[in-house]
Tab-separated table of C-alpha atoms in Angstrom:
chain	number	residue	atom	x	y	z
A	7	MET	CA	71.303	16.968	-4.425
A	8	SER	CA	75.014	16.076	-4.754
A	9	GLU	CA	76.406	13.176	-6.781
A	10	ARG	CA	77.522	11.571	-3.514
A	11	SER	CA	73.985	11.791	-2.121
A	12	ASP	CA	72.539	10.377	-5.351
A	13	SER	CA	74.984	7.477	-5.178
A	14	LYS	CA	74.041	6.773	-1.561
A	15	HIS	CA	70.333	6.688	-2.361
A	16	GLU	CA	70.977	4.364	-5.300
A	17	THR	CA	73.090	2.046	-3.136
A	18	ILE	CA	70.362	1.806	-0.485
A	19	ARG	CA	67.697	1.202	-3.119
A	20	GLU	CA	69.742	-1.608	-4.679
A	21	GLN	CA	70.205	-3.203	-1.250
A	22	LEU	CA	66.493	-2.999	-0.540
A	23	ARG	CA	65.610	-4.274	-4.020
A	24	ALA	CA	67.657	-7.422	-3.395
A	25	GLU	CA	65.968	-7.924	-0.007
A	26	VAL	CA	62.490	-7.372	-1.445
A	27	LEU	CA	63.012	-9.835	-4.298
A	28	ALA	CA	64.051	-12.457	-1.736
A	29	LEU	CA	60.635	-12.151	-0.054
A	30	SER	CA	57.558	-14.113	-1.049
A	31	PRO	CA	54.804	-12.175	-2.862
A	32	GLY	CA	52.616	-10.463	-0.267
A	33	GLU	CA	55.274	-10.670	2.463
A	34	ARG	CA	55.755	-7.477	4.469
A	35	LEU	CA	58.938	-5.419	4.506
A	36	PRO	CA	60.385	-4.490	7.917
A	37	PRO	CA	59.297	-1.062	9.223
A	38	GLU	CA	61.216	1.931	7.860
A	39	ARG	CA	62.776	2.749	11.233
A	40	HIS	CA	64.157	-0.792	11.559
A	41	LEU	CA	65.614	-0.652	8.059
A	42	ALA	CA	67.145	2.768	8.727
A	43	THR	CA	68.813	1.533	11.924
A	44	ARG	CA	70.142	-1.640	10.315
A	45	LEU	CA	71.437	0.155	7.214
A	46	GLY	CA	72.848	3.073	9.195
A	47	VAL	CA	71.017	5.766	7.230
A	48	ALA	CA	68.301	8.341	7.847
A	49	ARG	CA	64.703	7.156	7.783
A	50	MET	CA	63.996	9.609	4.949
A	51	THR	CA	66.658	7.878	2.846
A	52	VAL	CA	64.904	4.541	3.361
A	53	ARG	CA	61.527	6.103	2.563
A	54	GLN	CA	62.849	7.535	-0.708
A	55	ALA	CA	64.380	4.177	-1.643
A	56	ILE	CA	61.107	2.357	-0.959
A	57	GLY	CA	59.275	5.005	-2.975
A	58	GLY	CA	61.507	4.156	-5.917
A	59	LEU	CA	60.680	0.455	-5.540
A	60	VAL	CA	56.977	1.311	-5.431
A	61	ARG	CA	57.348	3.173	-8.734
A	62	GLU	CA	59.137	0.127	-10.162
A	63	GLY	CA	56.152	-1.994	-9.155
A	64	ILE	CA	57.978	-4.475	-6.913
A	65	VAL	CA	56.673	-2.989	-3.637
A	66	THR	CA	53.001	-2.322	-2.913
A	67	PRO	CA	51.980	-0.064	-0.003
A	68	VAL	CA	48.766	-1.363	1.588
A	69	HIS	CA	46.868	0.697	4.149
A	70	GLY	CA	46.954	-0.993	7.537
A	71	LYS	CA	49.516	-3.591	6.426
A	72	GLY	CA	52.603	-1.610	5.442
A	73	ASN	CA	54.845	-2.145	2.420
A	74	LEU	CA	54.467	-5.566	0.802
A	75	ARG	CA	56.417	-7.435	-1.853
A	76	SER	CA	54.237	-7.083	-4.938
A	77	ALA	CA	52.615	-10.192	-6.331
A	78	ASP	CA	54.092	-11.656	-9.493
A	79	PRO	CA	52.076	-10.583	-12.561
A	80	MET	CA	49.134	-12.836	-13.410
A	81	ARG	CA	49.060	-14.128	-16.976
A	82	LEU	CA	45.790	-12.999	-18.517
A	83	ARG	CA	44.781	-14.341	-21.919
A	84	VAL	CA	42.740	-11.778	-23.825
A	85	GLN	CA	39.722	-13.918	-24.655
A	86	LEU	CA	36.221	-14.671	-23.355
A	87	TRP	CA	37.654	-15.445	-19.941
A	88	SER	CA	36.107	-16.144	-16.579
A	89	PHE	CA	37.697	-14.132	-13.782
A	90	THR	CA	37.077	-16.963	-11.337
A	91	GLU	CA	38.825	-19.529	-13.545
A	92	THR	CA	41.740	-17.184	-14.263
A	93	VAL	CA	42.366	-16.447	-10.582
A	94	ARG	CA	42.056	-20.100	-9.556
A	95	ALA	CA	44.573	-21.049	-12.254
A	96	GLN	CA	47.065	-18.808	-10.426
A	97	GLY	CA	46.531	-20.723	-7.182
A	98	LEU	CA	44.530	-17.885	-5.603
A	99	THR	CA	41.072	-17.878	-4.038
A	100	PRO	CA	38.701	-15.618	-6.009
A	101	SER	CA	36.048	-13.460	-4.379
A	102	THR	CA	33.764	-10.641	-5.465
A	103	GLN	CA	32.506	-7.530	-3.722
A	104	PRO	CA	29.280	-6.262	-5.347
A	105	LEU	CA	29.258	-2.459	-5.412
A	106	GLU	CA	26.221	-1.374	-7.451
A	107	TRP	CA	23.463	-2.966	-9.527
A	108	ASP	CA	20.510	-1.265	-11.177
A	109	ASP	CA	18.632	-0.577	-14.388
A	110	ASP	CA	20.825	2.236	-15.671
A	111	PRO	CA	18.807	5.335	-16.654
A	112	GLU	CA	21.840	6.914	-18.365
A	113	PRO	CA	24.171	4.239	-19.757
A	114	PRO	CA	27.311	5.435	-21.559
A	115	PRO	CA	26.785	6.276	-25.250
A	116	ALA	CA	29.187	3.504	-26.302
A	117	ALA	CA	27.011	0.904	-24.539
A	118	VAL	CA	23.830	2.294	-26.100
A	119	GLU	CA	25.437	2.220	-29.553
A	120	PHE	CA	26.645	-1.354	-29.035
A	121	PHE	CA	23.212	-2.722	-28.108
A	122	ALA	CA	21.523	-0.707	-30.871
A	123	ALA	CA	23.539	-2.569	-33.536
A	124	ARG	CA	21.291	-5.646	-33.536
A	125	PRO	CA	21.239	-8.169	-36.401
A	126	GLY	CA	18.509	-7.413	-38.907
A	127	GLY	CA	18.061	-3.926	-37.502
A	128	GLY	CA	15.717	-4.981	-34.685
A	129	PRO	CA	14.722	-2.500	-31.982
A	130	ALA	CA	17.340	-1.676	-29.356
A	131	PRO	CA	16.554	-2.654	-25.750
A	132	ARG	CA	14.780	0.110	-23.871
A	133	THR	CA	16.607	-0.669	-20.635
A	134	LEU	CA	20.152	-1.771	-19.830
A	135	ARG	CA	20.983	-3.556	-16.617
A	136	ARG	CA	24.235	-2.454	-14.969
A	137	SER	CA	26.564	-4.156	-12.523
A	138	ARG	CA	29.667	-2.813	-10.799
A	139	ARG	CA	31.933	-5.182	-8.882
A	140	LEU	CA	35.357	-5.366	-7.258
A	141	ARG	CA	37.133	-8.647	-8.040
A	142	LEU	CA	39.744	-10.008	-5.636
A	143	GLY	CA	42.267	-12.828	-5.373
A	144	ASP	CA	43.274	-13.949	-1.866
A	145	GLY	CA	41.702	-10.721	-0.645
A	146	THR	CA	43.827	-8.486	-2.908
A	147	PRO	CA	41.871	-6.215	-5.302
A	148	LEU	CA	42.614	-7.256	-8.887
A	149	ALA	CA	39.934	-5.658	-11.043
A	150	LEU	CA	37.150	-3.108	-10.947
A	151	GLU	CA	34.436	-4.142	-13.405
A	152	GLU	CA	31.368	-2.380	-14.749
A	153	ALA	CA	29.086	-4.151	-17.228
A	154	TRP	CA	25.804	-3.573	-19.048
A	155	PHE	CA	23.298	-6.158	-20.309
A	156	SER	CA	20.035	-6.006	-22.228
A	157	ALA	CA	17.050	-6.085	-19.866
A	158	ASP	CA	15.193	-7.902	-22.666
A	159	ARG	CA	17.493	-10.908	-22.300
A	160	VAL	CA	18.894	-10.811	-18.747
A	161	PRO	CA	16.772	-11.046	-15.563
A	162	PRO	CA	17.103	-8.447	-12.785
A	163	LEU	CA	20.470	-8.487	-11.025
A	164	THR	CA	20.807	-9.173	-7.312
A	165	GLU	CA	23.630	-8.953	-4.788
A	166	GLU	CA	23.693	-12.753	-4.573
A	167	VAL	CA	24.103	-13.082	-8.343
A	168	LEU	CA	26.847	-10.451	-8.463
A	169	ALA	CA	28.780	-12.163	-5.675
A	170	GLY	CA	28.964	-15.253	-7.879
A	171	SER	CA	29.356	-15.686	-11.631
A	172	LEU	CA	27.504	-13.395	-14.018
A	173	TYR	CA	28.366	-15.760	-16.848
A	174	ALA	CA	26.450	-18.511	-15.015
A	175	LEU	CA	23.421	-16.196	-15.095
A	176	LEU	CA	23.940	-15.553	-18.816
A	177	ARG	CA	24.198	-19.294	-19.425
A	178	GLU	CA	20.889	-19.869	-17.633
A	179	ALA	CA	19.331	-17.060	-19.688
A	180	GLY	CA	20.553	-18.701	-22.905
A	181	VAL	CA	22.832	-15.810	-23.866
A	182	LEU	CA	26.291	-17.040	-22.851
A	183	PRO	CA	28.783	-15.092	-25.028
A	184	ASP	CA	30.402	-17.108	-27.805
A	185	SER	CA	32.308	-14.327	-29.579
A	186	GLY	CA	33.404	-10.757	-29.088
A	187	GLU	CA	36.263	-8.317	-29.097
A	188	GLU	CA	38.303	-6.667	-26.378
A	189	SER	CA	40.344	-3.483	-26.592
A	190	VAL	CA	43.087	-2.420	-24.181
A	191	THR	CA	44.302	1.049	-23.248
A	192	VAL	CA	46.485	2.366	-20.425
A	193	GLY	CA	45.745	5.264	-18.100
A	194	LEU	CA	46.024	6.570	-14.562
A	195	PRO	CA	43.358	5.726	-11.964
A	196	THR	CA	40.768	8.128	-10.662
A	197	GLU	CA	40.838	8.829	-6.940
A	198	GLU	CA	37.995	6.340	-6.392
A	199	GLU	CA	39.659	3.640	-8.515
A	200	ALA	CA	42.940	4.029	-6.627
A	201	LYS	CA	41.123	3.665	-3.300
A	202	LEU	CA	39.102	0.596	-4.337
A	203	LEU	CA	42.079	-1.137	-5.954
A	204	ALA	CA	44.409	-0.166	-3.067
A	205	ILE	CA	47.021	1.387	-5.350
A	206	ALA	CA	48.820	4.711	-5.572
A	207	GLY	CA	47.323	7.341	-7.859
A	208	THR	CA	50.480	7.223	-9.987
A	209	ARG	CA	50.188	3.497	-10.782
A	210	PRO	CA	49.018	2.845	-14.359
A	211	LEU	CA	45.860	0.885	-15.061
A	212	LEU	CA	45.047	-1.474	-17.890
A	213	ARG	CA	41.597	-0.497	-19.155
A	214	LEU	CA	39.810	-3.314	-20.956
A	215	THR	CA	36.614	-2.792	-22.928
A	216	ARG	CA	34.658	-5.872	-23.978
A	217	ARG	CA	31.876	-6.215	-26.533
A	218	ALA	CA	30.472	-9.747	-26.371
A	219	PHE	CA	27.900	-11.520	-28.536
A	220	ALA	CA	25.807	-14.683	-28.360
A	221	GLY	CA	24.749	-16.004	-31.752
A	222	GLY	CA	25.531	-12.607	-33.261
A	223	GLU	CA	23.314	-10.820	-30.722
A	224	PRO	CA	24.976	-8.150	-28.511
A	225	VAL	CA	24.721	-9.335	-24.892
A	226	GLU	CA	27.473	-7.660	-22.843
A	227	TYR	CA	29.299	-4.344	-22.896
A	228	ALA	CA	31.892	-4.232	-20.111
A	229	GLN	CA	34.744	-2.070	-18.874
A	230	ALA	CA	37.408	-3.254	-16.447
A	231	ALA	CA	40.265	-1.448	-14.716
A	232	LEU	CA	43.214	-3.626	-13.670
A	233	PRO	CA	46.460	-2.560	-11.930
A	234	GLY	CA	49.007	-2.715	-14.734
A	235	ASP	CA	51.778	-4.279	-12.657
A	236	ARG	CA	49.588	-7.173	-11.494
A	237	PHE	CA	48.906	-8.608	-14.944
A	238	GLU	CA	50.739	-9.846	-18.001
A	239	LEU	CA	48.514	-9.839	-21.078
A	240	ALA	CA	48.720	-12.716	-23.557
A	241	PHE	CA	47.197	-12.393	-27.037
A	242	PRO	CA	46.484	-15.660	-28.899
A	243	LEU	CA	47.573	-15.316	-32.538
A	244	ILE	CA	45.833	-17.146	-35.382
A	245	ARG	CA	46.867	-16.873	-39.017
A	246	ASP	CA	44.131	-15.507	-41.261
A	247	PRO	CA	43.425	-18.319	-43.774
A	248	SER	CA	42.882	-15.736	-46.507
């Protein structure tokens, strides 16, 4: 590709970037053919420019809707947070799509190890309950969650429970988490994750792993995959008194 062609593509992308940033989050871009006609360039040039904006994270292609202005990142405090409360604080309407729930015959080794580390060396639970849910805000997929709980402490899971708040169930069971730790890594989505979260396979994910306790007892091991460009992580800092 010549320098002149590179310059042309960059000029078109800058024009489109300015137009996209003037839109409201979730607003749809005009069709490619309309943009090409108005800008006086080939449709392929427009497509390449939009592809660059997708990689920048300011445009989100959504099947059946077209190319949308990406939502502004949600501020997510890394703490024992409620998804529902976090989404509502952003002015969005939260909803949940239950995907799977069962007594897991083969939980991941990390979950087994977590629940085996009980205070006083008590016996590990023989069964772990598992839930898998898609969390949404205003209908947009925001997180894919999978969590495990001790069957000794948590009653059987149902679709109705999963569509609401799992922490409400834990509160009723007397094991609402009061402490824990959360680790964060970054990676690319699997094909299934990309489809469920409605993102391109090249978009990075934030992968959060939570280990939560109630009164020192392990009660929740959870993994969540979040589109990296939809969240801004905030880490509360507290000086160690020692």
